[in-house]
Short mmCIF file of N, CA and C in Angstrom, two decimals:
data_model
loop_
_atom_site.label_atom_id
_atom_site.label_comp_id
_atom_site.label_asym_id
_atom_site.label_seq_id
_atom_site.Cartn_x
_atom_site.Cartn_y
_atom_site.Cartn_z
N UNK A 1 56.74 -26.71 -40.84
CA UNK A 1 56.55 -26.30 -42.23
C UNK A 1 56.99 -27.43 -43.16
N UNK A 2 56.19 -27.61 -44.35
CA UNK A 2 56.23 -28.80 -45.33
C UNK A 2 56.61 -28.25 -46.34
N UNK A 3 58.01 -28.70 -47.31
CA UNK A 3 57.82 -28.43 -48.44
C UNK A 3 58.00 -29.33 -49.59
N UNK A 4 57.30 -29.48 -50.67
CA UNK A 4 57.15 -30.02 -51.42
C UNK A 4 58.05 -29.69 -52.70
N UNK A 5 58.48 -31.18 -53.42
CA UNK A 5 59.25 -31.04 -54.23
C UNK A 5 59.08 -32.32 -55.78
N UNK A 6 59.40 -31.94 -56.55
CA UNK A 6 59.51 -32.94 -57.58
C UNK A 6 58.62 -33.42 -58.52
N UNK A 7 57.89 -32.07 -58.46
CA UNK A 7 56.73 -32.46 -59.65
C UNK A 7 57.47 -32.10 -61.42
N UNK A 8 56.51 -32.19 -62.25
CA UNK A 8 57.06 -31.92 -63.69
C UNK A 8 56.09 -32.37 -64.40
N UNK A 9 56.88 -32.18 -65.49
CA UNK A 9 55.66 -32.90 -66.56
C UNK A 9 56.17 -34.15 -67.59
N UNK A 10 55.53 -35.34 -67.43
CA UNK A 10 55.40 -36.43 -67.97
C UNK A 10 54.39 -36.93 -68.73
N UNK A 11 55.05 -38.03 -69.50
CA UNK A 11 54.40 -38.78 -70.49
C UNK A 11 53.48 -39.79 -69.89
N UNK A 12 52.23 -40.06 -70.21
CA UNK A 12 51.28 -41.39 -69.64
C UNK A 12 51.96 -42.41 -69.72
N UNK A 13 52.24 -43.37 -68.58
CA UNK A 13 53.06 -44.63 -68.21
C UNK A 13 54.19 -44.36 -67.51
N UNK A 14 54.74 -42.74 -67.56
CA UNK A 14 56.25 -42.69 -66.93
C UNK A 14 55.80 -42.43 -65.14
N UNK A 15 56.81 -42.23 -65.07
CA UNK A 15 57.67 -42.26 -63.39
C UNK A 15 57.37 -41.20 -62.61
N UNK A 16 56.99 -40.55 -61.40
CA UNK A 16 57.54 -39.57 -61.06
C UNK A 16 57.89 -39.69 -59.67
N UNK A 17 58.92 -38.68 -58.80
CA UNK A 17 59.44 -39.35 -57.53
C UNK A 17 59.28 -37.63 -56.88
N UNK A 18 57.76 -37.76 -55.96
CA UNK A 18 57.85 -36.43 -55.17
C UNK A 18 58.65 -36.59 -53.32
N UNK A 19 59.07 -35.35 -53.32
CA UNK A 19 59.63 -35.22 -51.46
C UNK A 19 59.16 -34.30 -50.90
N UNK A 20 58.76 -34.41 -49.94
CA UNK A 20 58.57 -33.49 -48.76
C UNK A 20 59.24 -33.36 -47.46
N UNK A 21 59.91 -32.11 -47.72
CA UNK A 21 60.65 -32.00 -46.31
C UNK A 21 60.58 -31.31 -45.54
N UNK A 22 60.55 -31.45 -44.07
CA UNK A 22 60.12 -30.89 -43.10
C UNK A 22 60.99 -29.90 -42.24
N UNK A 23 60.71 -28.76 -42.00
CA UNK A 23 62.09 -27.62 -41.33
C UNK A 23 62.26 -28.47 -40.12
N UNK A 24 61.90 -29.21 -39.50
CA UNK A 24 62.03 -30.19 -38.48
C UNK A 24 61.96 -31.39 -38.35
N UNK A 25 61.81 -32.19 -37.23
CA UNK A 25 61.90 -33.47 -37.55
C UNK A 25 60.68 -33.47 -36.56
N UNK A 26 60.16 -35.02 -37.97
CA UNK A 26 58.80 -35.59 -38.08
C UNK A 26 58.58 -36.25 -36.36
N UNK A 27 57.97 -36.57 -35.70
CA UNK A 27 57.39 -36.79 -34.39
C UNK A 27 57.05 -38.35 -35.19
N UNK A 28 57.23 -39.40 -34.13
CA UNK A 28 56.64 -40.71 -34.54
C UNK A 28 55.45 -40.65 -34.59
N UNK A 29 54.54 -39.65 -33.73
CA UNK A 29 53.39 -39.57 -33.58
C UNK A 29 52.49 -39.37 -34.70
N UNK A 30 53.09 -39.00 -35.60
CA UNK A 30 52.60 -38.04 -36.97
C UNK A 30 52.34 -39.16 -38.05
N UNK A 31 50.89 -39.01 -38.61
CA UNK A 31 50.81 -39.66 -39.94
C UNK A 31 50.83 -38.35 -40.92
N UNK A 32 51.80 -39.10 -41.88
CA UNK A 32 52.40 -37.87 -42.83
C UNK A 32 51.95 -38.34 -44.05
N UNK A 33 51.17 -37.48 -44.88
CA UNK A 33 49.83 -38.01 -45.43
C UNK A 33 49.99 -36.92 -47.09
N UNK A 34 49.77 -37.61 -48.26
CA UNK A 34 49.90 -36.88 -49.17
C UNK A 34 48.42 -36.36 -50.06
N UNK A 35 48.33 -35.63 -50.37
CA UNK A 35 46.84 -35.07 -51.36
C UNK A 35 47.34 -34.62 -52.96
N UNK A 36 46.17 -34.31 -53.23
CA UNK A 36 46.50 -33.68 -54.89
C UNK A 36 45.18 -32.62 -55.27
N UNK A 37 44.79 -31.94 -55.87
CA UNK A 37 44.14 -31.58 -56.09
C UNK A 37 44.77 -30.48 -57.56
N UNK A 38 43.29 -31.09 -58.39
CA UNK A 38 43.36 -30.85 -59.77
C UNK A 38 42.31 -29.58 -59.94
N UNK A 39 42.54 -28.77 -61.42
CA UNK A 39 41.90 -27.38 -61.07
C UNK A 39 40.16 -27.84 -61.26
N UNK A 40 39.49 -26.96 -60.36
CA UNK A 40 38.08 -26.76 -60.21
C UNK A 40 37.54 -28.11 -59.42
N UNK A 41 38.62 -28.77 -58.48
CA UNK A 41 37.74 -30.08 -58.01
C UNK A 41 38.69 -29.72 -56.69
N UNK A 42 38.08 -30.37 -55.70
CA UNK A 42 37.88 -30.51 -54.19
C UNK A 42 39.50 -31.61 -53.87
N UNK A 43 40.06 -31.02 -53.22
CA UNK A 43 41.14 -32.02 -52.66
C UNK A 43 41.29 -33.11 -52.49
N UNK A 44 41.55 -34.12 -52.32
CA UNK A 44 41.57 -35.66 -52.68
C UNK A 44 42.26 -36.40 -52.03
N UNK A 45 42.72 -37.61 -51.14
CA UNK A 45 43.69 -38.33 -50.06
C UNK A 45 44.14 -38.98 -51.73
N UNK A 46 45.65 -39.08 -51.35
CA UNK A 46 46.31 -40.21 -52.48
C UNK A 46 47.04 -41.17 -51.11
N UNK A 47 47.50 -41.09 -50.32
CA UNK A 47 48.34 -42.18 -49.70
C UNK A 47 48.67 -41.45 -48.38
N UNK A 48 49.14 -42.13 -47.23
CA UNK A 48 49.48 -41.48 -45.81
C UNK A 48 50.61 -43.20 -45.50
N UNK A 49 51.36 -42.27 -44.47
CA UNK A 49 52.35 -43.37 -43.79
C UNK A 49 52.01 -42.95 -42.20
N UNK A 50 52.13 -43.92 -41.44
CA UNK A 50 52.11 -43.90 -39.65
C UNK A 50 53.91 -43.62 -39.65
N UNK A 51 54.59 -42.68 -39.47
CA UNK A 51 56.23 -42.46 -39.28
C UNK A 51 56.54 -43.12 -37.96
N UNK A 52 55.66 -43.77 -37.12
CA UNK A 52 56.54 -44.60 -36.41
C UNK A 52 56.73 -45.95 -36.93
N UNK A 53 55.51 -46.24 -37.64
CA UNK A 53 55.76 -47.80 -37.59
C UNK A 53 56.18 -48.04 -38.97
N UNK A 54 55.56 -47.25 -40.03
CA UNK A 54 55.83 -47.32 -41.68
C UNK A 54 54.74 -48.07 -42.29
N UNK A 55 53.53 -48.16 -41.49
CA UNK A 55 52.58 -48.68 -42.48
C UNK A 55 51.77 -47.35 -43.30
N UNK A 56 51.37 -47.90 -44.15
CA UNK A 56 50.63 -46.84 -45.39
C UNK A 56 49.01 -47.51 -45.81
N UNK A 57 48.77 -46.34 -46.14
CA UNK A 57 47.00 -46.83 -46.51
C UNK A 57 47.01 -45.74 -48.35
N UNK A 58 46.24 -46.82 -48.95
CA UNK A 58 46.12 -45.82 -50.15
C UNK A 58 44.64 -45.16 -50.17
N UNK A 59 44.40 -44.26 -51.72
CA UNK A 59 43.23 -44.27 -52.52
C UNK A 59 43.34 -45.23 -53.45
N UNK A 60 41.84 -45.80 -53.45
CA UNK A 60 41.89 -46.59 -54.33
C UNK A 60 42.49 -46.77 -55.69
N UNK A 61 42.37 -45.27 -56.19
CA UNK A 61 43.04 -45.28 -57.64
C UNK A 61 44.06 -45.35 -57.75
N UNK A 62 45.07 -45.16 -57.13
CA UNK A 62 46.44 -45.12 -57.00
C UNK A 62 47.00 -46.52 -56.57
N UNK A 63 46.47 -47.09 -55.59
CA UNK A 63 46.83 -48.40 -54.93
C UNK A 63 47.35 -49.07 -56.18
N UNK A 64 48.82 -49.58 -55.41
CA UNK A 64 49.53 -50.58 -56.96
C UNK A 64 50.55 -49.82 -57.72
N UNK A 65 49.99 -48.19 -57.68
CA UNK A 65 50.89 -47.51 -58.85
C UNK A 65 52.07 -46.81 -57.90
N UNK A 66 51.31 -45.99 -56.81
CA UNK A 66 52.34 -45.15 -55.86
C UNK A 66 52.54 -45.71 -54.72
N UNK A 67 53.89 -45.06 -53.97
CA UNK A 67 54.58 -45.65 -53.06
C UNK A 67 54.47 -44.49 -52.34
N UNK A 68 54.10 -44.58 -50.51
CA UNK A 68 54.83 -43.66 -50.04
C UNK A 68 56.08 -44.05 -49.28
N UNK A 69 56.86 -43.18 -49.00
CA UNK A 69 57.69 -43.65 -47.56
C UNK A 69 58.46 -42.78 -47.02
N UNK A 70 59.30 -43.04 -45.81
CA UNK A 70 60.10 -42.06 -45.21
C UNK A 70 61.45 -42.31 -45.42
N UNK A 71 61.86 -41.19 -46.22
CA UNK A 71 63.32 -41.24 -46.74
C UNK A 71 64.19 -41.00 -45.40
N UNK A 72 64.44 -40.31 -44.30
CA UNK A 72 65.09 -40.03 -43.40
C UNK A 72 64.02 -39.21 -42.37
N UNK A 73 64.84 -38.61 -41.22
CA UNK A 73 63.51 -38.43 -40.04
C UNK A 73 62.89 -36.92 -40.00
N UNK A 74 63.05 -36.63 -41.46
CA UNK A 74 62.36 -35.56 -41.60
C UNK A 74 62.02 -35.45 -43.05
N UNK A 75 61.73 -36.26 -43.63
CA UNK A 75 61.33 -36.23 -45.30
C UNK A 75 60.84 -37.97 -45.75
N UNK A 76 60.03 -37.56 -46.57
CA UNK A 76 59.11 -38.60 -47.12
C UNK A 76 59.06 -38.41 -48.62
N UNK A 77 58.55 -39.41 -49.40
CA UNK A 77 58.49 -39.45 -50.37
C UNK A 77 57.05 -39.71 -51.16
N UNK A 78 57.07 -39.89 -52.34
CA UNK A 78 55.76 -40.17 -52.95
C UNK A 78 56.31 -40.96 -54.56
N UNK A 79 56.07 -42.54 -54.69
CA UNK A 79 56.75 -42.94 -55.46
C UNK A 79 56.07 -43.03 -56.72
N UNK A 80 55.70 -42.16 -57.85
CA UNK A 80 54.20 -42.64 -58.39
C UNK A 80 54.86 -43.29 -59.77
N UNK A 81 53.94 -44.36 -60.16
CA UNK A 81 54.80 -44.86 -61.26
C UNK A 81 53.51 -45.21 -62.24
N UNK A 82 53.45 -45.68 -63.34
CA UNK A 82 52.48 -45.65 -64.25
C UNK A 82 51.30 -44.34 -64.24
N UNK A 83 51.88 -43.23 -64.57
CA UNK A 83 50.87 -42.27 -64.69
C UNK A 83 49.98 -42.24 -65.48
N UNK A 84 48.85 -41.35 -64.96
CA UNK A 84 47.89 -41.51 -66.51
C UNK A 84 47.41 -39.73 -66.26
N UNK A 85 46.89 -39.58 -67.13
CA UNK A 85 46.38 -37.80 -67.64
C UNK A 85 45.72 -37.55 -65.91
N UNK A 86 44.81 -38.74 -65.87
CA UNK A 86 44.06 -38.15 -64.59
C UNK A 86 44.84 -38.14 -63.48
N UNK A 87 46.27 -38.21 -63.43
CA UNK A 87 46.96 -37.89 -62.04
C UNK A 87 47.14 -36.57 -61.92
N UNK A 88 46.98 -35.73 -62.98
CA UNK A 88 47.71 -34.70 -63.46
C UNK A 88 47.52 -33.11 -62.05
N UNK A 89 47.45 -32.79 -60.88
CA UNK A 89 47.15 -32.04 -60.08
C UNK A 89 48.10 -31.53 -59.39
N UNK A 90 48.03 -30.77 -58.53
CA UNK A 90 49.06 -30.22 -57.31
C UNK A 90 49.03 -31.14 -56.37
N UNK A 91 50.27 -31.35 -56.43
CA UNK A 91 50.47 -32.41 -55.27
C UNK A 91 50.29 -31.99 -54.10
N UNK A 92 49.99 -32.04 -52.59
CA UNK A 92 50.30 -31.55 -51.46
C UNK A 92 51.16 -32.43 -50.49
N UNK A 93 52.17 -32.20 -49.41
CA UNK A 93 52.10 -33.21 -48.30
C UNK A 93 51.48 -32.65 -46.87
N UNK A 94 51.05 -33.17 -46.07
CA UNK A 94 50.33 -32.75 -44.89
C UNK A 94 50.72 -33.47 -43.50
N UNK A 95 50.37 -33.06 -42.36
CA UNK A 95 50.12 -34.01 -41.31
C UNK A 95 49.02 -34.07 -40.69
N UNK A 96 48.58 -35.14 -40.04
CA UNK A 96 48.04 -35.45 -38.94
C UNK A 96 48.29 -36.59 -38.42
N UNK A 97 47.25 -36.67 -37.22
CA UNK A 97 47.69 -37.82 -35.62
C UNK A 97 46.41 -39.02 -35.97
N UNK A 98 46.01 -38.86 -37.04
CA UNK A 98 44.90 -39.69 -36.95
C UNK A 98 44.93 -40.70 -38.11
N UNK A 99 45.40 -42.12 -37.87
CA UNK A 99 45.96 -43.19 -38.43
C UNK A 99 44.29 -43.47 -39.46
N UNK A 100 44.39 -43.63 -40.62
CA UNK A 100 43.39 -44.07 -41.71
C UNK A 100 42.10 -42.90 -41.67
N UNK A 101 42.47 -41.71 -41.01
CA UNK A 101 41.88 -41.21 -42.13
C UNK A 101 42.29 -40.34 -43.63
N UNK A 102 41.22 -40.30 -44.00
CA UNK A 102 41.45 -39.41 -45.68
C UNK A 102 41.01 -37.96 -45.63
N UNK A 103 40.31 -37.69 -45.03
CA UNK A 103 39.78 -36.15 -44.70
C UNK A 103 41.02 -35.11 -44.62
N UNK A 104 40.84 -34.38 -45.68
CA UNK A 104 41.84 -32.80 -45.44
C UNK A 104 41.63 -32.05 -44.02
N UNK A 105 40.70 -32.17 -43.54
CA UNK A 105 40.40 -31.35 -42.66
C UNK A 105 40.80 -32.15 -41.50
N UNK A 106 41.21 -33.08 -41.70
CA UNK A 106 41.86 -33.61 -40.67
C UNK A 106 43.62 -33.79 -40.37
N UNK A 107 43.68 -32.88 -41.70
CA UNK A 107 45.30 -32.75 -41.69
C UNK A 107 45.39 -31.22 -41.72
N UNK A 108 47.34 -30.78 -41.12
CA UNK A 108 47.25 -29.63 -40.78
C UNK A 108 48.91 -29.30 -41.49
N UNK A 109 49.14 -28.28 -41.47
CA UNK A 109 50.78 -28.08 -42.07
C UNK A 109 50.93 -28.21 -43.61
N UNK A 110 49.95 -27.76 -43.73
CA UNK A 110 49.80 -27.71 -45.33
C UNK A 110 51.34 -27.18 -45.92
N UNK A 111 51.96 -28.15 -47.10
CA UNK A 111 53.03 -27.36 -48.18
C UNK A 111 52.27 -26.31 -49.36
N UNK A 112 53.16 -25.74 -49.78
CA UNK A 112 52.32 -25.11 -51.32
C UNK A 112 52.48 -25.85 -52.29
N UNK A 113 52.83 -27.21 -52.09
CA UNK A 113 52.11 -28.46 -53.43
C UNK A 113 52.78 -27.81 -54.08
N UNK A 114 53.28 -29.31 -55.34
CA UNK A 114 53.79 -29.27 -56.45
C UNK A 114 53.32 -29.91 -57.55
N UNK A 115 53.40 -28.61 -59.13
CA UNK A 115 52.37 -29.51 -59.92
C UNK A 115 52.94 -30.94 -60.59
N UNK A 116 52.00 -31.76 -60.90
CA UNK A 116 52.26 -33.10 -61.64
C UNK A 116 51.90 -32.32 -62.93
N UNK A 117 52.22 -32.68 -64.08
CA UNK A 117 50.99 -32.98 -65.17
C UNK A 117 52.01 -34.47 -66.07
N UNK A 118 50.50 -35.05 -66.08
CA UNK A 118 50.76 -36.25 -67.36
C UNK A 118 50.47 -35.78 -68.82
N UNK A 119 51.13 -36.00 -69.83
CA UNK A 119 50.16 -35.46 -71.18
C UNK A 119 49.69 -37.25 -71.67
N UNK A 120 48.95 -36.96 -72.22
CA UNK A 120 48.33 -38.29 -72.95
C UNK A 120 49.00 -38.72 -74.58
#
């Protein structure tokens, strides 16, 4: 089980620092993979980490702004910094075993996401 933490609401350009923590501990095996999804649109990949090795892959739009990583061996983070209105969604964190992809349906252990909003 995933749960998600640290959303709010911010100003365009500020900070925000989400966590997800796990009732267990993460398997090296596991790419631990974050989403968002904003109302009336389809789920979206923002960033994933490989927890054994610590490499990360972005979405393009984000690349540059957010960070992911693994805070300890059962929680991760999501570092997002220069926001803009269009980040503004439910965050999710997820897993799966399958290194670069972006597909939801390829991740499993869904959290109940936490909202972002940016105001402009």
């Amino acid at each position: 089980q995933l749960v998600e933490s640290g959303g709010g609401l911010v100003q365009a350009g500020g900070s925000l620092r989400l966590s997800c923590a796990a009732s267990g501990r993460i398997f090296s095996s596991a790419i631990m993979g974050w989403f968002r999804q904003a109302p009336g649109k389809a789920r979206e990949f923002v960033g994933a980490i490989r927890w054994s090795r610590g490499d990360t892959y972005y979405a393009d739009d984000v690349k540059g702004r957010f960070t992911v990583a693994r805070d300890d061996y059962k929680s991760l983070s999501l570092q997002m910094n220069d926001l803009k209105p269009e980040d503004t969604a439910v965050y999710y964190c997820a897993r799966s075993t399958q290194y670069g992809s972006t597909r939801p349906t390829d991740f499993g252990s869904w959290g109940r996401g936490t909202q972002v909003t940016v105001s402009s």
